mmCIF file with all atom_site columns, C-alpha atoms in Angstrom:
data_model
loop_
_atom_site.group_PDB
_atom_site.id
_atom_site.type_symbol
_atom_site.label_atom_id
_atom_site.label_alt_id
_atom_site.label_comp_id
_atom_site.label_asym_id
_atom_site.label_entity_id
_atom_site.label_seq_id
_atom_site.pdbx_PDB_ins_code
_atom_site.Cartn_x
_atom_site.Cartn_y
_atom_site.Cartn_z
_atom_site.occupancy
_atom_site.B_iso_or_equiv
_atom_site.pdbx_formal_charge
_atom_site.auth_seq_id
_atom_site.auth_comp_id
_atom_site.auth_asym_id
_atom_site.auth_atom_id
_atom_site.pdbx_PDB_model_num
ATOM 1   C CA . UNK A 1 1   ? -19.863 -17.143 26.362 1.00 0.00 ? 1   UNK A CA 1
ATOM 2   C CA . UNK A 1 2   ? -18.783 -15.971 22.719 1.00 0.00 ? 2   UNK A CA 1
ATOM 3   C CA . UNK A 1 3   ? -22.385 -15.923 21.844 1.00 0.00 ? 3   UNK A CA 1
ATOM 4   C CA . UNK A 1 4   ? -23.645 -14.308 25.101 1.00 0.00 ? 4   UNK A CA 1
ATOM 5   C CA . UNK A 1 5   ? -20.912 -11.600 24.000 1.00 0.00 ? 5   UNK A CA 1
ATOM 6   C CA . UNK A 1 6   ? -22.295 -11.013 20.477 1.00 0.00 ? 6   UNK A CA 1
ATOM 7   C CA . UNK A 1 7   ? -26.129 -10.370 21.796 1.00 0.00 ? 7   UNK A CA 1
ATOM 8   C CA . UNK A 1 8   ? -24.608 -8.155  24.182 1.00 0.00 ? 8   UNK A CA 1
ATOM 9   C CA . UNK A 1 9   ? -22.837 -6.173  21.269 1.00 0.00 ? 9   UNK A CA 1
ATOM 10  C CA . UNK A 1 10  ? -25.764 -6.004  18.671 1.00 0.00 ? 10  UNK A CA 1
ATOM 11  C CA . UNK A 1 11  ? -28.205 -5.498  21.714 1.00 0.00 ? 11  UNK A CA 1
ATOM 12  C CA . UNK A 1 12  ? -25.197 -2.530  22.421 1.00 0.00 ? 12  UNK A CA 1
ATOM 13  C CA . UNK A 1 13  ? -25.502 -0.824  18.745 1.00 0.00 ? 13  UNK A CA 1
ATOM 14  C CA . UNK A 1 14  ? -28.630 -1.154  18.632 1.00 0.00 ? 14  UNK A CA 1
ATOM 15  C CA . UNK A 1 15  ? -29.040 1.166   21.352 1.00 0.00 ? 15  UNK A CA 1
ATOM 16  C CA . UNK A 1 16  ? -26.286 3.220   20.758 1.00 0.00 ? 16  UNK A CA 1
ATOM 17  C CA . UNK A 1 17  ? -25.564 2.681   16.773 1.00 0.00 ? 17  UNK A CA 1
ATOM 18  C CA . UNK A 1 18  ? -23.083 6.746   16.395 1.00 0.00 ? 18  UNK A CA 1
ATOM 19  C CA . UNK A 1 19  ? -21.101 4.526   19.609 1.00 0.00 ? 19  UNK A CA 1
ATOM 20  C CA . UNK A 1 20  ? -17.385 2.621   18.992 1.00 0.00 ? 20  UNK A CA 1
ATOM 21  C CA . UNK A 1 21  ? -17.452 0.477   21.432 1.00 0.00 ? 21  UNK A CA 1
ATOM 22  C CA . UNK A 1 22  ? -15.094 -3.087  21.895 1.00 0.00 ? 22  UNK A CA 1
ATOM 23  C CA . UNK A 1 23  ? -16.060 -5.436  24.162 1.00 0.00 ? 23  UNK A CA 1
ATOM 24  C CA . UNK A 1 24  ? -13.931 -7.906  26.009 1.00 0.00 ? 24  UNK A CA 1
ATOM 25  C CA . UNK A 1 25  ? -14.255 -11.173 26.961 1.00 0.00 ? 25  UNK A CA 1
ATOM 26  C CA . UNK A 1 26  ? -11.893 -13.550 28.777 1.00 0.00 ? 26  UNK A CA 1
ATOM 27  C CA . UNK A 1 27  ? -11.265 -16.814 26.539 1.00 0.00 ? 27  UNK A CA 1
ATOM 28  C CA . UNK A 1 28  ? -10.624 -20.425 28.709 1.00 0.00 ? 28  UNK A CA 1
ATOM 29  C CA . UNK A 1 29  ? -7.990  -22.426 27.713 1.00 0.00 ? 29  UNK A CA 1
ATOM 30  C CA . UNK A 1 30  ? -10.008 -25.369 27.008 1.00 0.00 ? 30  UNK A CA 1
ATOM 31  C CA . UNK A 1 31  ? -12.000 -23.273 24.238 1.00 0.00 ? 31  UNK A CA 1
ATOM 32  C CA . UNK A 1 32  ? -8.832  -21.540 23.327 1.00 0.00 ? 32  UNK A CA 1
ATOM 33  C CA . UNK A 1 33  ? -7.033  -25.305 22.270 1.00 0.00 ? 33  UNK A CA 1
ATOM 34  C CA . UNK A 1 34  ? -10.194 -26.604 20.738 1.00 0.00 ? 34  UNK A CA 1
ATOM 35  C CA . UNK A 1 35  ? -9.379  -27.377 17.116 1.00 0.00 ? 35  UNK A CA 1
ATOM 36  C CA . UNK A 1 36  ? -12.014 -25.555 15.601 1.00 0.00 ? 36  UNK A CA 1
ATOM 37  C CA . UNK A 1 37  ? -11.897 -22.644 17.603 1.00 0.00 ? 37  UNK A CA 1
ATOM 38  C CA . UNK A 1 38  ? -11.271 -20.245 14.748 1.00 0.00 ? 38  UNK A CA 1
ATOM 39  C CA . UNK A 1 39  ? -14.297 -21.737 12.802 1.00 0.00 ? 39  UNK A CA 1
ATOM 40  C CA . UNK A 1 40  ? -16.183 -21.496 15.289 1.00 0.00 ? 40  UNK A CA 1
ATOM 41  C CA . UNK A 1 41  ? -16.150 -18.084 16.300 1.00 0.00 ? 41  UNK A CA 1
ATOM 42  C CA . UNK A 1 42  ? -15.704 -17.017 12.263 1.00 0.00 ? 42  UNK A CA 1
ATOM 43  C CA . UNK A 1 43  ? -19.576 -18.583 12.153 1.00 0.00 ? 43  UNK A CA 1
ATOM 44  C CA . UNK A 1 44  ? -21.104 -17.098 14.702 1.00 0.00 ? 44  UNK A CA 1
ATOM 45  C CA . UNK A 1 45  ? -19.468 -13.778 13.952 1.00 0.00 ? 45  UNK A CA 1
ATOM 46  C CA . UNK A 1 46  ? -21.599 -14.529 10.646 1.00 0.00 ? 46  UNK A CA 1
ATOM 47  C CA . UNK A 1 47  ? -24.711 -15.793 12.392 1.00 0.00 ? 47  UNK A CA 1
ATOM 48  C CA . UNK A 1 48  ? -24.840 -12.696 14.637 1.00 0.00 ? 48  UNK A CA 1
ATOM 49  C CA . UNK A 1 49  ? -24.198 -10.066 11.950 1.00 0.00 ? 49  UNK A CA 1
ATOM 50  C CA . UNK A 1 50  ? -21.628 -8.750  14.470 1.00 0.00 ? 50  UNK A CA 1
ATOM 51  C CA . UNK A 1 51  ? -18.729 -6.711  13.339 1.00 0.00 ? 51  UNK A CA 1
ATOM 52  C CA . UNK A 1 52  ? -15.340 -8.520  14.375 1.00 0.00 ? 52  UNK A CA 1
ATOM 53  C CA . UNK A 1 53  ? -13.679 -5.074  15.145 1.00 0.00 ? 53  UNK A CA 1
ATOM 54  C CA . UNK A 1 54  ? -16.258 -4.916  18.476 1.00 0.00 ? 54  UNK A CA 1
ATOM 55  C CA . UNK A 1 55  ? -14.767 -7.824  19.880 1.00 0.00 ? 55  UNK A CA 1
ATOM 56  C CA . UNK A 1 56  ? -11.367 -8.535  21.480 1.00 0.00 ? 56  UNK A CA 1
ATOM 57  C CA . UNK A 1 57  ? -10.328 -11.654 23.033 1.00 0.00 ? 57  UNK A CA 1
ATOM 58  C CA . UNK A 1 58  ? -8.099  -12.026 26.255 1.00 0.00 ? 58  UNK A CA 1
ATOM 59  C CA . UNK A 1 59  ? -5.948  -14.685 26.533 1.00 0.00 ? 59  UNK A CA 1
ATOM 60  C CA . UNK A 1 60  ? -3.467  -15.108 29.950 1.00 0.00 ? 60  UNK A CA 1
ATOM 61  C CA . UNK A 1 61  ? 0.280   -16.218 29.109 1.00 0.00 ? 61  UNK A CA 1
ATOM 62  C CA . UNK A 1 62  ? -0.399  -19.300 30.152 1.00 0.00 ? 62  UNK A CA 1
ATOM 63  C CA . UNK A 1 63  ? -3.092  -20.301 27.125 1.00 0.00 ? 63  UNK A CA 1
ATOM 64  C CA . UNK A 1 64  ? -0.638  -18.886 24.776 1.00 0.00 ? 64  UNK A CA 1
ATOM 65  C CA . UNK A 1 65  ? 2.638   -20.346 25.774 1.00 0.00 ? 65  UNK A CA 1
ATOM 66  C CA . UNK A 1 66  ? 1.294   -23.650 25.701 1.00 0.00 ? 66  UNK A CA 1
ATOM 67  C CA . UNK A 1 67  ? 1.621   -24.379 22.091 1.00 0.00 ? 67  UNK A CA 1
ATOM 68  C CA . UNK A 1 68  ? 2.936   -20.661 20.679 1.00 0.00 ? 68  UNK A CA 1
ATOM 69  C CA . UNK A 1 69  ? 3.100   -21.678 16.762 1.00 0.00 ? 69  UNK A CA 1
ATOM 70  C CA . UNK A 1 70  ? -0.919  -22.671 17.307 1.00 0.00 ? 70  UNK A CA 1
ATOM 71  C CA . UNK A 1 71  ? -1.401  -19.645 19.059 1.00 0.00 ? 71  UNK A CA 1
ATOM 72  C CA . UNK A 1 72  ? 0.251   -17.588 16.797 1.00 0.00 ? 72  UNK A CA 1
ATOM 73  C CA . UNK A 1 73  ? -1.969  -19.722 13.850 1.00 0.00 ? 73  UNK A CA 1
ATOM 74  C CA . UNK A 1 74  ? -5.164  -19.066 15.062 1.00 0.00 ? 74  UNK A CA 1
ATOM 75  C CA . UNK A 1 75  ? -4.393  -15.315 16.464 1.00 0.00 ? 75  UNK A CA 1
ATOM 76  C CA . UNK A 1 76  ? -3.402  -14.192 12.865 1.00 0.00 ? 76  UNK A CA 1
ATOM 77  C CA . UNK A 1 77  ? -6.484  -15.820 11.417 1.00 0.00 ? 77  UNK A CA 1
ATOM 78  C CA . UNK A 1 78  ? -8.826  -14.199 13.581 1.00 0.00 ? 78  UNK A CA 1
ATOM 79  C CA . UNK A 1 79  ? -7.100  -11.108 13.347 1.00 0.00 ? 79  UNK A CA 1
ATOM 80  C CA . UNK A 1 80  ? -7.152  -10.994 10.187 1.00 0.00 ? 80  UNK A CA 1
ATOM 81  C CA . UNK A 1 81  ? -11.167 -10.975 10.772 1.00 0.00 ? 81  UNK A CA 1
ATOM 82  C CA . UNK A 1 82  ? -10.657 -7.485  12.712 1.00 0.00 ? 82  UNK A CA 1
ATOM 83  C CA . UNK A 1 83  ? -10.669 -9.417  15.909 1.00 0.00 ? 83  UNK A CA 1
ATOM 84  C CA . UNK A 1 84  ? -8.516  -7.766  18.667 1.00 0.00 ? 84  UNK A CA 1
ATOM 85  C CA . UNK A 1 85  ? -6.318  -9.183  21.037 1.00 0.00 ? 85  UNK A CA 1
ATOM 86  C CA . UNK A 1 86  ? -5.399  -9.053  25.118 1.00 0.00 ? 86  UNK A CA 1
ATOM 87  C CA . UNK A 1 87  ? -3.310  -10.375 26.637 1.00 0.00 ? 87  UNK A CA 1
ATOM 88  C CA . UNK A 1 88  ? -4.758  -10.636 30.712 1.00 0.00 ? 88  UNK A CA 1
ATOM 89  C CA . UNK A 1 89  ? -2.554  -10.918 33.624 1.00 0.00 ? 89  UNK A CA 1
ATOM 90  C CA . UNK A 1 90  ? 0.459   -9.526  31.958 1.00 0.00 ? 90  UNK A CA 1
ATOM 91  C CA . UNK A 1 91  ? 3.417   -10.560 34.071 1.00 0.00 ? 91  UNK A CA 1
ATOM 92  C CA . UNK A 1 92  ? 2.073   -13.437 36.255 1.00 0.00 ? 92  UNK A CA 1
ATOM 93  C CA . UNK A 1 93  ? 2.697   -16.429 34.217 1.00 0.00 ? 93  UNK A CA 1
ATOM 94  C CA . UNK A 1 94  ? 6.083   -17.311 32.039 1.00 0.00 ? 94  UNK A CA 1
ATOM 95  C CA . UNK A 1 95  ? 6.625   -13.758 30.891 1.00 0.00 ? 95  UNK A CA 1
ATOM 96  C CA . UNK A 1 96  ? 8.846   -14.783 28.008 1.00 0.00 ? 96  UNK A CA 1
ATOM 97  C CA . UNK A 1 97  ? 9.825   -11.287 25.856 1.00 0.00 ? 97  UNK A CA 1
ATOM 98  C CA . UNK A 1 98  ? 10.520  -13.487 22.948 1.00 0.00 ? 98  UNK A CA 1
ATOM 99  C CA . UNK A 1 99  ? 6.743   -14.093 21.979 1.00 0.00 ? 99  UNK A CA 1
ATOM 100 C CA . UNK A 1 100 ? 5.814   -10.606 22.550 1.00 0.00 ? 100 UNK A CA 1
ATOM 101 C CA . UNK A 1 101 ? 7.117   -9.945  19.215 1.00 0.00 ? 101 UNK A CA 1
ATOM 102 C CA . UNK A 1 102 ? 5.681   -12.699 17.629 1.00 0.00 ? 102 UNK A CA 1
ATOM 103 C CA . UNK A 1 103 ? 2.373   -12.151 18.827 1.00 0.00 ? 103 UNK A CA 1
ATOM 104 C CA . UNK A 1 104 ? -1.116  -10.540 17.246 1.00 0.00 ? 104 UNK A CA 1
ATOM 105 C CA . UNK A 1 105 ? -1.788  -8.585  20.501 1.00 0.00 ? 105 UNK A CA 1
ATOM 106 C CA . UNK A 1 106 ? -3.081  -5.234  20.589 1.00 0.00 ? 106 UNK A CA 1
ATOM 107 C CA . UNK A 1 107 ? -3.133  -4.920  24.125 1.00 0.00 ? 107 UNK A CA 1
ATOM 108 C CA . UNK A 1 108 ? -0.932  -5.894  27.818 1.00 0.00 ? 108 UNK A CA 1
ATOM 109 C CA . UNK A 1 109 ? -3.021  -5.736  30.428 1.00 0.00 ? 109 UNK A CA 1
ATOM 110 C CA . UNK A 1 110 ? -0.930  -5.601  33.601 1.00 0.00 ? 110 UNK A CA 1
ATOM 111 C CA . UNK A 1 111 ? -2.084  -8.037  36.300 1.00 0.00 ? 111 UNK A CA 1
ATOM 112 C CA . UNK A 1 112 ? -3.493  -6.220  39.648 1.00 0.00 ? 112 UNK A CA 1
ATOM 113 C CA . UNK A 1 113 ? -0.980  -7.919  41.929 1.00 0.00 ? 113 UNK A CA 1
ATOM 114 C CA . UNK A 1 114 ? 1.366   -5.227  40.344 1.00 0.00 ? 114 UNK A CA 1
ATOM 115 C CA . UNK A 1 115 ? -0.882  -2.071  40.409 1.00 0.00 ? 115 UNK A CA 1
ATOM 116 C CA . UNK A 1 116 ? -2.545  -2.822  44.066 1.00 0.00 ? 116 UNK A CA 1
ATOM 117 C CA . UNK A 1 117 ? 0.356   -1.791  46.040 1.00 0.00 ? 117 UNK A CA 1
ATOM 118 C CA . UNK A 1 118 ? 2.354   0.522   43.288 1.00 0.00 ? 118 UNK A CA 1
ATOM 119 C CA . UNK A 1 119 ? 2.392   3.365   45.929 1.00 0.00 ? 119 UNK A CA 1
ATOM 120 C CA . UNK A 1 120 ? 3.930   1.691   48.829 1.00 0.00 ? 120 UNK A CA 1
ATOM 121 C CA . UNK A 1 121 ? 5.936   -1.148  47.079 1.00 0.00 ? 121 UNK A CA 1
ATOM 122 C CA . UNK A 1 122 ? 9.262   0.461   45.152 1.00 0.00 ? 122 UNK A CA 1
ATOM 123 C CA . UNK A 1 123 ? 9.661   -3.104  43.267 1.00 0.00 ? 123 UNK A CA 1
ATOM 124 C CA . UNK A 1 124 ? 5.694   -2.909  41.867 1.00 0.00 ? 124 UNK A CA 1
ATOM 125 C CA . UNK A 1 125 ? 6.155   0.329   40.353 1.00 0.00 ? 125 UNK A CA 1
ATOM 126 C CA . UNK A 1 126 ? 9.453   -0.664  38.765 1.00 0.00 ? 126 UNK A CA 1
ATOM 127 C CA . UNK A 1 127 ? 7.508   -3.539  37.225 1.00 0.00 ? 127 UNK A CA 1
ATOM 128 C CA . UNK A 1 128 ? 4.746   -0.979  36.035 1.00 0.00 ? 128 UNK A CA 1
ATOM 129 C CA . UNK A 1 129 ? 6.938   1.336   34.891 1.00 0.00 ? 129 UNK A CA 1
ATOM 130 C CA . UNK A 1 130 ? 8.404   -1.630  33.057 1.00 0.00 ? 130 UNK A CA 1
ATOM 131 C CA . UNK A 1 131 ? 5.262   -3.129  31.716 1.00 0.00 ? 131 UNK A CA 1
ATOM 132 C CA . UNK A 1 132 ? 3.945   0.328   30.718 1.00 0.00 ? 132 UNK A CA 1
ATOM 133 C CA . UNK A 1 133 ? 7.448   0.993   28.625 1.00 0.00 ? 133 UNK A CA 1
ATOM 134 C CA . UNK A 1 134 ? 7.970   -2.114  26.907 1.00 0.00 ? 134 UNK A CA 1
ATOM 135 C CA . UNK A 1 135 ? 4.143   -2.063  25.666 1.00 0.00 ? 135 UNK A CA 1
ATOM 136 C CA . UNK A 1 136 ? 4.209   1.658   24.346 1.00 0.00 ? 136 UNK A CA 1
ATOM 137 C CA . UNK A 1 137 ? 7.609   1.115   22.776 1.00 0.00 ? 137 UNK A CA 1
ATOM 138 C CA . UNK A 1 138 ? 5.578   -2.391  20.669 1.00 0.00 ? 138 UNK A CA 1
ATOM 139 C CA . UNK A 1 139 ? 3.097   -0.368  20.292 1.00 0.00 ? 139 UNK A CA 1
ATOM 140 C CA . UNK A 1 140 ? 0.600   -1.957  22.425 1.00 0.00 ? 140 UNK A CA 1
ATOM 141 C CA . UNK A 1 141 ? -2.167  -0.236  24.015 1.00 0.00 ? 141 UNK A CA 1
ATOM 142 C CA . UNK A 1 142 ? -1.698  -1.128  27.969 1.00 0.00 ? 142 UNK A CA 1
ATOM 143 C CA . UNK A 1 143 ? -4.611  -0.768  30.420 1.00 0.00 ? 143 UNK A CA 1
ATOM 144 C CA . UNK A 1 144 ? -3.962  -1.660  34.730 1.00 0.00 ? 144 UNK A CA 1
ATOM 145 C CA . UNK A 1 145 ? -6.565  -3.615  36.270 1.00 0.00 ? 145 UNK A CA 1
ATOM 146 C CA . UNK A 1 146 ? -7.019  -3.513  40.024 1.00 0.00 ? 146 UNK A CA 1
ATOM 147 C CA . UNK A 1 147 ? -7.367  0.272   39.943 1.00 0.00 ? 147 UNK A CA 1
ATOM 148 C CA . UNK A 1 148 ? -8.921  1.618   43.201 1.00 0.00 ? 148 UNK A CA 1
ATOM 149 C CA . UNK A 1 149 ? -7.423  5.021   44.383 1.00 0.00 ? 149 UNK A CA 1
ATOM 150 C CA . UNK A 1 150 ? -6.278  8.543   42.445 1.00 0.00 ? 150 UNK A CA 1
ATOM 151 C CA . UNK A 1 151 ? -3.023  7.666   43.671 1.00 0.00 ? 151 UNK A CA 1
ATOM 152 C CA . UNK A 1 152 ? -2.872  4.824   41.208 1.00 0.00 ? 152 UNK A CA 1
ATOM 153 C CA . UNK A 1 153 ? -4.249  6.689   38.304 1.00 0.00 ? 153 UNK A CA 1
ATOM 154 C CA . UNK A 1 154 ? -1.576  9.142   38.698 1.00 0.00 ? 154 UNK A CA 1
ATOM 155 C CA . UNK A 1 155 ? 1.563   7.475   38.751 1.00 0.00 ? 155 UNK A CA 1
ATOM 156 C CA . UNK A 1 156 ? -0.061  5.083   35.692 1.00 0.00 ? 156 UNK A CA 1
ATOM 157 C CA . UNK A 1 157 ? -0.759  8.351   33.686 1.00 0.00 ? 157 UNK A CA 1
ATOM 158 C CA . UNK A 1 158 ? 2.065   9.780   34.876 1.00 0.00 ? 158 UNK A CA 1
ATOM 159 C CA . UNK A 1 159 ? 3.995   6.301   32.980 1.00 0.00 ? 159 UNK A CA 1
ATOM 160 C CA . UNK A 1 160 ? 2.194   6.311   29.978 1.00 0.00 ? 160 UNK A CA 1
ATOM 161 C CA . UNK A 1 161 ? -0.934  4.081   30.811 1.00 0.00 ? 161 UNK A CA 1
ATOM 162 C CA . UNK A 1 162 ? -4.192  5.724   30.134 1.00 0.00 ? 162 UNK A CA 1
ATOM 163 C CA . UNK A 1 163 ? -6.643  3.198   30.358 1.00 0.00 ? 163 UNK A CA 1
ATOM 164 C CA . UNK A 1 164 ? -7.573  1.613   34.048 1.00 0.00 ? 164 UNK A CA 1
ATOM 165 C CA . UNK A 1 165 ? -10.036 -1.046  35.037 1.00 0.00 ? 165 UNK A CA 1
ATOM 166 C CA . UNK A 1 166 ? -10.937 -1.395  38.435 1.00 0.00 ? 166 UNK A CA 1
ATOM 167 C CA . UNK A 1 167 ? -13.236 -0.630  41.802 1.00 0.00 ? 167 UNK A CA 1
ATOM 168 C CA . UNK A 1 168 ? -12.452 3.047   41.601 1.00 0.00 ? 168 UNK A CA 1
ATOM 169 C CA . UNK A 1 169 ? -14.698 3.190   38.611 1.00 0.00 ? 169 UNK A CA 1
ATOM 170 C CA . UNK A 1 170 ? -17.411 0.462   39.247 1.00 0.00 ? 170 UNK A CA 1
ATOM 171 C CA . UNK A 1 171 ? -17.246 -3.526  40.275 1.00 0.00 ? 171 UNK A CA 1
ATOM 172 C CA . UNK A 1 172 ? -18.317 -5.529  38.100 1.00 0.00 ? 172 UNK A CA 1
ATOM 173 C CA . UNK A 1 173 ? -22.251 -5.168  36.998 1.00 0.00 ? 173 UNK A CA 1
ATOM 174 C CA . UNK A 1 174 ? -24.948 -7.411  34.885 1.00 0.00 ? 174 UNK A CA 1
ATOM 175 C CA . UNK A 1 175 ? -25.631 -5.485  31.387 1.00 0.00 ? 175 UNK A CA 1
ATOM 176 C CA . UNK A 1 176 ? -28.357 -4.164  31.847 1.00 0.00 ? 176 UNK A CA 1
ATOM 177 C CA . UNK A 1 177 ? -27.190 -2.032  34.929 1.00 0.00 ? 177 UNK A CA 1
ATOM 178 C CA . UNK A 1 178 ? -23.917 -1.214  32.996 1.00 0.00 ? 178 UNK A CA 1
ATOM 179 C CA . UNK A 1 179 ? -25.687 0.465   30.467 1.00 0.00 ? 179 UNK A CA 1
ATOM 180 C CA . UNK A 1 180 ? -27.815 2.302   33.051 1.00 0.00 ? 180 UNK A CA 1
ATOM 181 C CA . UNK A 1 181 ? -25.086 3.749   34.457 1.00 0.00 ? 181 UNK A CA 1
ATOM 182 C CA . UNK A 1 182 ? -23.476 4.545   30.933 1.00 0.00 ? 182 UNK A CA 1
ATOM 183 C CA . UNK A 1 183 ? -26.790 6.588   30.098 1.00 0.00 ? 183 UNK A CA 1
ATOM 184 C CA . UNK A 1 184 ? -26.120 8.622   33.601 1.00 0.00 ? 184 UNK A CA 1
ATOM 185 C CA . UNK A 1 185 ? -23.154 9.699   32.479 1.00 0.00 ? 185 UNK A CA 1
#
């Protein structure tokens, strides 16, 4: 997958080189855990000529929690490669505060469950709200997933969040068709 991802990216500055684009791509925890992950992706980052600041990793609770202090290890040694961090489903797994801290992340990314019913369910926006606060305040970037209506935009610009994945901008589409659309406008 981590090499798919780097084609994609030079095939992506090739075509647009003036363009500052990141690309994101979910990490297992199986290839998370393996012992030479960080070698691993530090040579092909070297194989593929790809810069390390186009690529950010996103990792659920779960895959971090597991064994933090390794976590934290090979976080901080990618990062300091330029290698950006997510961390995806913010709010479904252990949700310990405590590691937020402690952890490289540059982003929360809060879990759709939350967002999908934020204007008829008073306890989902009060996470949201939450989510949205606590990130800003450590200076994490925070993006909603499961976007599909205005209404939802709205209230999550409204809180603070300004960046929304989701069906109310496109599902999910091969490359190729992604950068169609891109070219559209």
């Amino acid at each position: 997958m981590l090499e798919t991802a780097c084609a994609q990216i030079n095939a992506w500055s090739q075509a647009w080189p003036n363009e500052r684009f990141v690309l994101a791509i979910n990490v297992s925890a199986r290839q998370f855990r393996h012992p030479d992950f960080v070698s691993q992706v530090r040579e092909l980052l070297q194989r593929s000529g790809v810069a390390a600041e186009r690529l950010k990793l996103e990792l659920t609770e779960s895959v971090i929690l597991d064994d933090i202090d390794d976590a934290i290890r090979k976080m901080s040694a990618l990062r300091s490669l330029g290698i950006g961090f997510s961390m995806d489903d913010f709010g479904t797994g252990y949700s310990s505060l405590s590691y937020l801290k402690r952890l490289p992340l540059d982003q929360l990314k809060i879990d759709q469950s939350f967002v999908r019913d934020i204007d008829t369910d008073p306890g989902d926006k009060v996470i949201v709200q939450t989510i949205i606060g606590m990130g800003c305040n450590l200076g994490l970037h925070v993006i909603a997933e499961g976007v599909e209506n205005d209404a939802q935009v709205e209230f999550l610009e409204k809180q603070g969040c300004h960046a929304f994945q989701g069906y109310l901008f496109s599902r999910p589409l091969p490359a190729d068709e992604f950068a169609r659309k891109l070219l559209a406008g």
